[in-house]
Structures are given as structure tokens and as C-alpha cells.
Short mmCIF file of C-alpha atoms in Angstrom, two decimals:
data_model
loop_
_atom_site.label_atom_id
_atom_site.label_comp_id
_atom_site.label_asym_id
_atom_site.label_seq_id
_atom_site.Cartn_x
_atom_site.Cartn_y
_atom_site.Cartn_z
CA THR A 71 -1.03 2.51 -3.53
CA ASN A 72 0.10 5.89 -2.30
CA CYS A 73 1.09 7.05 -5.76
CA GLY A 74 -2.27 6.03 -7.27
CA GLU A 75 -0.86 3.71 -9.92
CA TYR A 76 -2.11 0.37 -8.52
CA VAL A 77 -5.20 -1.00 -6.89
CA VAL A 78 -4.33 -3.52 -4.07
CA ILE A 79 -6.27 -6.29 -2.40
CA THR A 80 -4.62 -7.65 0.74
CA ARG A 81 -5.87 -10.98 2.08
CA ALA A 82 -4.58 -11.80 5.57
CA SER A 83 -5.14 -14.31 8.26
CA LEU A 84 -3.52 -14.53 11.72
CA ASN A 85 -0.11 -15.58 10.43
CA THR A 86 -0.04 -15.13 6.69
CA THR A 87 -0.68 -12.54 4.04
CA GLU A 88 -1.02 -12.38 0.23
CA VAL A 89 -1.45 -9.30 -1.98
CA LEU A 90 -3.11 -9.00 -5.35
CA TYR A 91 -2.52 -5.92 -7.46
CA LEU A 92 -3.83 -4.30 -10.60
CA SER A 93 -2.46 -1.37 -12.62
CA VAL A 94 -4.98 1.43 -12.89
CA LEU A 95 -3.84 1.70 -16.63
CA THR A 96 -5.32 -1.80 -17.35
CA PRO A 97 -8.56 -1.77 -15.20
CA THR A 98 -10.14 -4.72 -17.15
CA ALA A 99 -7.11 -6.98 -16.69
CA ASP A 100 -6.93 -9.68 -13.94
CA PHE A 101 -5.44 -8.97 -10.59
CA GLN A 102 -1.92 -10.34 -10.27
CA LEU A 103 -0.67 -12.34 -7.24
CA LEU A 104 2.47 -10.65 -5.77
CA THR A 105 3.70 -13.61 -3.90
CA PRO A 106 1.93 -16.91 -2.90
CA ARG A 107 1.10 -17.35 0.77
CA VAL A 108 3.88 -18.80 2.90
CA ASP A 109 2.87 -20.10 6.32
CA GLY A 110 4.02 -17.71 8.91
CA VAL A 111 5.01 -14.92 6.52
CA ARG A 112 3.13 -11.57 6.63
CA TYR A 113 3.84 -8.72 4.30
CA TYR A 114 2.45 -5.27 3.39
CA PHE A 115 2.87 -3.69 -0.05
CA GLU A 116 3.62 -0.33 -1.54
CA HIS A 117 4.90 0.90 -4.89
CA ARG A 118 7.26 3.56 -6.22
CA THR A 119 8.24 3.92 -10.02
CA THR A 120 10.12 0.71 -10.81
CA HIS A 121 9.82 -1.30 -7.59
CA PHE A 122 7.42 -2.86 -5.23
CA TYR A 123 8.31 -2.37 -1.48
CA LEU A 124 7.44 -5.03 1.03
CA LEU A 125 7.35 -4.80 4.83
CA SER A 126 7.66 -8.39 5.80
CA ASN A 127 8.50 -10.83 8.51
CA ASN A 128 10.21 -13.15 5.94
CA ASN A 129 13.18 -15.23 7.09
CA SER A 130 12.13 -15.14 10.72
CA ALA A 131 12.21 -11.33 10.82
CA GLU A 132 9.79 -11.17 13.78
CA ASN A 133 10.03 -7.35 13.98
CA PHE A 134 9.71 -6.99 10.14
CA GLN A 135 12.14 -5.84 7.51
CA LEU A 136 11.84 -3.61 4.43
CA GLU A 137 12.57 -5.22 1.06
CA ARG A 138 12.04 -4.26 -2.54
CA VAL A 139 11.59 -6.20 -5.76
CA PRO A 140 11.51 -4.90 -9.37
CA ILE A 141 8.01 -4.76 -10.88
CA THR A 142 9.18 -6.79 -13.76
CA ASN A 143 10.34 -9.65 -11.55
CA THR A 144 7.77 -10.16 -8.89
CA SER A 145 8.30 -13.90 -9.02
CA VAL A 146 11.70 -13.54 -7.36
CA LEU A 147 11.94 -15.83 -4.35
CA TRP A 148 11.78 -14.33 -0.90
CA ASP A 149 15.51 -14.85 -0.31
CA GLN A 150 16.46 -13.06 -3.46
CA ARG A 151 14.77 -9.76 -2.75
CA GLU A 152 16.77 -6.67 -2.03
CA GLU A 153 16.80 -5.83 1.69
CA LEU A 154 16.66 -2.10 2.51
CA ILE A 155 16.22 -2.29 6.33
CA ALA A 156 17.08 -5.49 8.20
CA SER A 157 14.99 -6.81 11.06
CA SER A 158 16.18 -5.80 14.53
CA SER A 159 15.64 -7.19 18.02
CA PHE A 160 15.07 -3.72 19.44
CA SER A 161 13.12 -2.05 16.59
CA MET A 162 9.75 -3.15 15.20
CA LEU A 163 8.90 -1.67 11.75
CA THR A 164 5.19 -0.90 11.76
CA ARG A 165 4.44 1.01 8.49
CA VAL A 166 6.05 2.23 5.31
CA GLU A 167 4.96 5.34 3.43
CA LEU A 168 6.38 5.99 0.00
CA HIS A 169 6.64 9.52 -1.31
CA SER A 170 7.97 10.89 -4.61
CA THR A 171 11.45 11.61 -3.16
CA PHE A 172 11.75 9.47 0.02
CA ILE A 173 10.56 6.46 2.00
CA ALA A 174 9.20 7.02 5.50
CA VAL A 175 9.49 3.98 7.80
CA PHE A 176 7.58 4.11 11.10
CA ALA A 177 8.93 1.98 13.91
CA VAL A 178 8.90 1.39 17.62
CA ASP A 179 12.48 1.51 18.98
CA TYR A 180 12.90 0.37 22.62
CA GLY A 181 9.27 1.08 23.17
CA VAL A 182 9.28 4.59 21.82
CA ASP A 183 7.78 5.62 18.42
CA ALA A 184 10.46 6.44 15.79
CA VAL A 185 10.49 7.49 12.15
CA TYR A 186 13.33 6.75 9.66
CA VAL A 187 13.57 8.39 6.29
CA ILE A 188 15.34 7.01 3.20
CA PRO A 189 15.99 9.67 0.57
CA LEU A 190 15.42 8.38 -3.01
CA SER A 191 17.32 9.98 -5.88
CA ASP A 192 19.37 7.84 -8.24
CA GLY A 193 17.83 4.42 -7.54
CA SER A 194 20.71 3.38 -5.14
CA VAL A 195 20.01 2.35 -1.50
CA PRO A 196 21.08 5.35 0.62
CA ALA A 197 21.45 5.15 4.38
CA LYS A 198 18.41 5.82 6.50
CA GLN A 199 18.09 9.01 8.58
CA THR A 200 16.34 9.20 11.93
CA VAL A 201 13.83 12.03 12.25
CA GLN A 202 14.85 14.22 15.13
CA LEU A 203 12.29 16.54 16.66
CA ASN A 204 14.72 18.64 18.82
CA SER A 205 11.96 20.56 20.49
CA ILE A 206 10.81 17.29 22.18
CA PRO A 207 13.56 15.32 24.01
CA ASN A 208 13.49 11.61 23.22
CA SER A 209 13.20 10.80 26.93
CA ALA A 210 9.97 12.82 27.23
CA ARG A 211 8.44 12.01 23.81
CA PHE A 212 5.76 9.39 23.77
CA GLY A 213 4.71 9.48 20.22
CA ILE A 214 5.47 10.47 16.65
CA ARG A 215 2.56 9.53 14.47
CA ARG A 216 1.32 10.11 10.86
CA VAL A 217 -1.05 13.06 10.80
CA ALA A 218 -3.75 10.83 9.26
CA ASP A 219 -3.55 8.52 12.28
CA VAL A 220 -4.21 11.34 14.78
CA TYR A 221 -6.39 13.68 12.66
CA PRO A 222 -8.06 11.51 9.97
CA GLU A 223 -10.05 14.57 8.76
CA VAL A 224 -6.96 16.62 8.02
CA ARG A 225 -5.26 16.42 4.59
CA PHE A 226 -1.70 17.45 5.35
CA GLY A 227 0.78 16.26 2.70
CA ASN A 228 0.59 13.81 -0.21
CA TYR A 229 2.71 11.61 -2.38
CA ASP A 230 4.43 14.51 -4.25
CA ASP A 231 5.21 16.63 -1.26
CA ALA A 232 8.85 17.18 -0.31
CA GLY A 233 8.04 16.95 3.39
CA LEU A 234 6.75 14.28 5.73
CA PRO A 235 3.84 15.46 7.91
CA LEU A 236 3.99 14.24 11.51
CA VAL A 237 2.36 14.77 14.84
CA ALA A 238 4.46 14.59 17.93
CA ALA A 239 3.67 14.92 21.63
CA SER A 240 5.31 14.43 24.99
CA LEU A 241 4.28 14.19 28.62
CA ALA A 242 4.90 17.99 28.85
CA SER A 243 3.53 19.19 25.46
CA PRO A 244 0.30 18.67 23.59
CA PRO A 245 0.24 17.21 20.03
CA ALA A 246 1.89 19.49 17.48
CA LEU A 247 2.07 19.34 13.70
CA TYR A 248 5.54 19.11 12.09
CA ARG A 249 6.79 18.74 8.52
CA TYR A 250 10.11 16.97 8.26
CA ASN A 251 12.18 17.75 5.08
CA PRO A 252 14.41 14.73 4.33
CA LEU A 253 16.40 16.64 1.75
CA ASN A 254 18.07 18.89 4.39
CA ASN A 255 17.17 16.89 7.47
CA SER A 256 15.17 19.77 9.02
CA VAL A 257 11.85 20.24 10.75
CA LEU A 258 9.45 22.91 9.98
#
């Protein structure tokens, strides 16, 4: 996981996924199954402090939804998990990245790349913020990507950073590096 506390094995087929996880604190233990396979359900896993976070297409969420479940209760049925971002007909959630103080959710909204940030502080579920890169108008922007997706050799940010490293480009501008600060909704 991004925080380095778990080793994860993801087994996937065309229409189903299952995840096995193991705490790095107990490396000789057996891997635990997060959720048994359910035909047609795919999910991707991350971890932060007391919860596992799942990006899944559970409950016919074709464009995926973000859910969380307490680590102590991974046997909770799919319909009893806490939903953080609901599935949408116009927005496909593509990736979740957990940091020490926020969750970054990458999506495609109406065919344009988007990033949402959910600040994490007291364990409650706050509203998501849309990352705005004002120097690039939405109508001209064709991509906001993780730095690692564009420049895999560059190490620009990690789990403990307060900012989210991004690369953005448009039809009129070359790719540029940005660091989004979710605490004050600003871009550096």
C-alpha cells in the first residue's frame, strides 16, 4: 500500500477481482482475503490508518465508487460499507491515492481528466474538492495526470507530503508540474 503498512496481492480476471493483504508487521502470517470474488464486481484496494479504501463497481456502479471499511471488520457485506463517493453516469473514477492528510481521486468527467481531493482530519467524511488549475482553462485542458504516470523516473511527492504532485497540459501548453495543496485549495 502507499503507506507501506501492507503487502497486497490483487488477483483479477476480466470481470472480477479479489485482494489478499498482509501486514508488514507480521510477515510470516498468512495473507488474508479482503472480500471473496463476486461475479461482475471489480475493486482496487488502499489503506490509511484505521480503514481500507475500495474503488469498486459494486452494486452496478459501472463507473466505480469509493468505499471504506474498518480494518477490524473486513467481513462486512458489500452493501454495508461506507460510501465516500457515489458512482456517477458522467464521471468514471479511475484511481485512488491515499496520502497522510488527504485522499486523491482521479476521474474522467465528461471525457476530461479530473482530480478530486478529500481532506482527512478527524475521521469524518468531508466533502470532496475539485482540483482547479486556473492557469489552464478546463475547455483547453486535455490531461491532469499523476507525475508517476507521465515521468516514471521522477520521485515527486510521497505519502507524507502535504501536497499532491500533478502534471497538466493543454492544446496550447506543454506538460507542467504542479503541487496541489488540499489544506488551502491552492496550486504551487
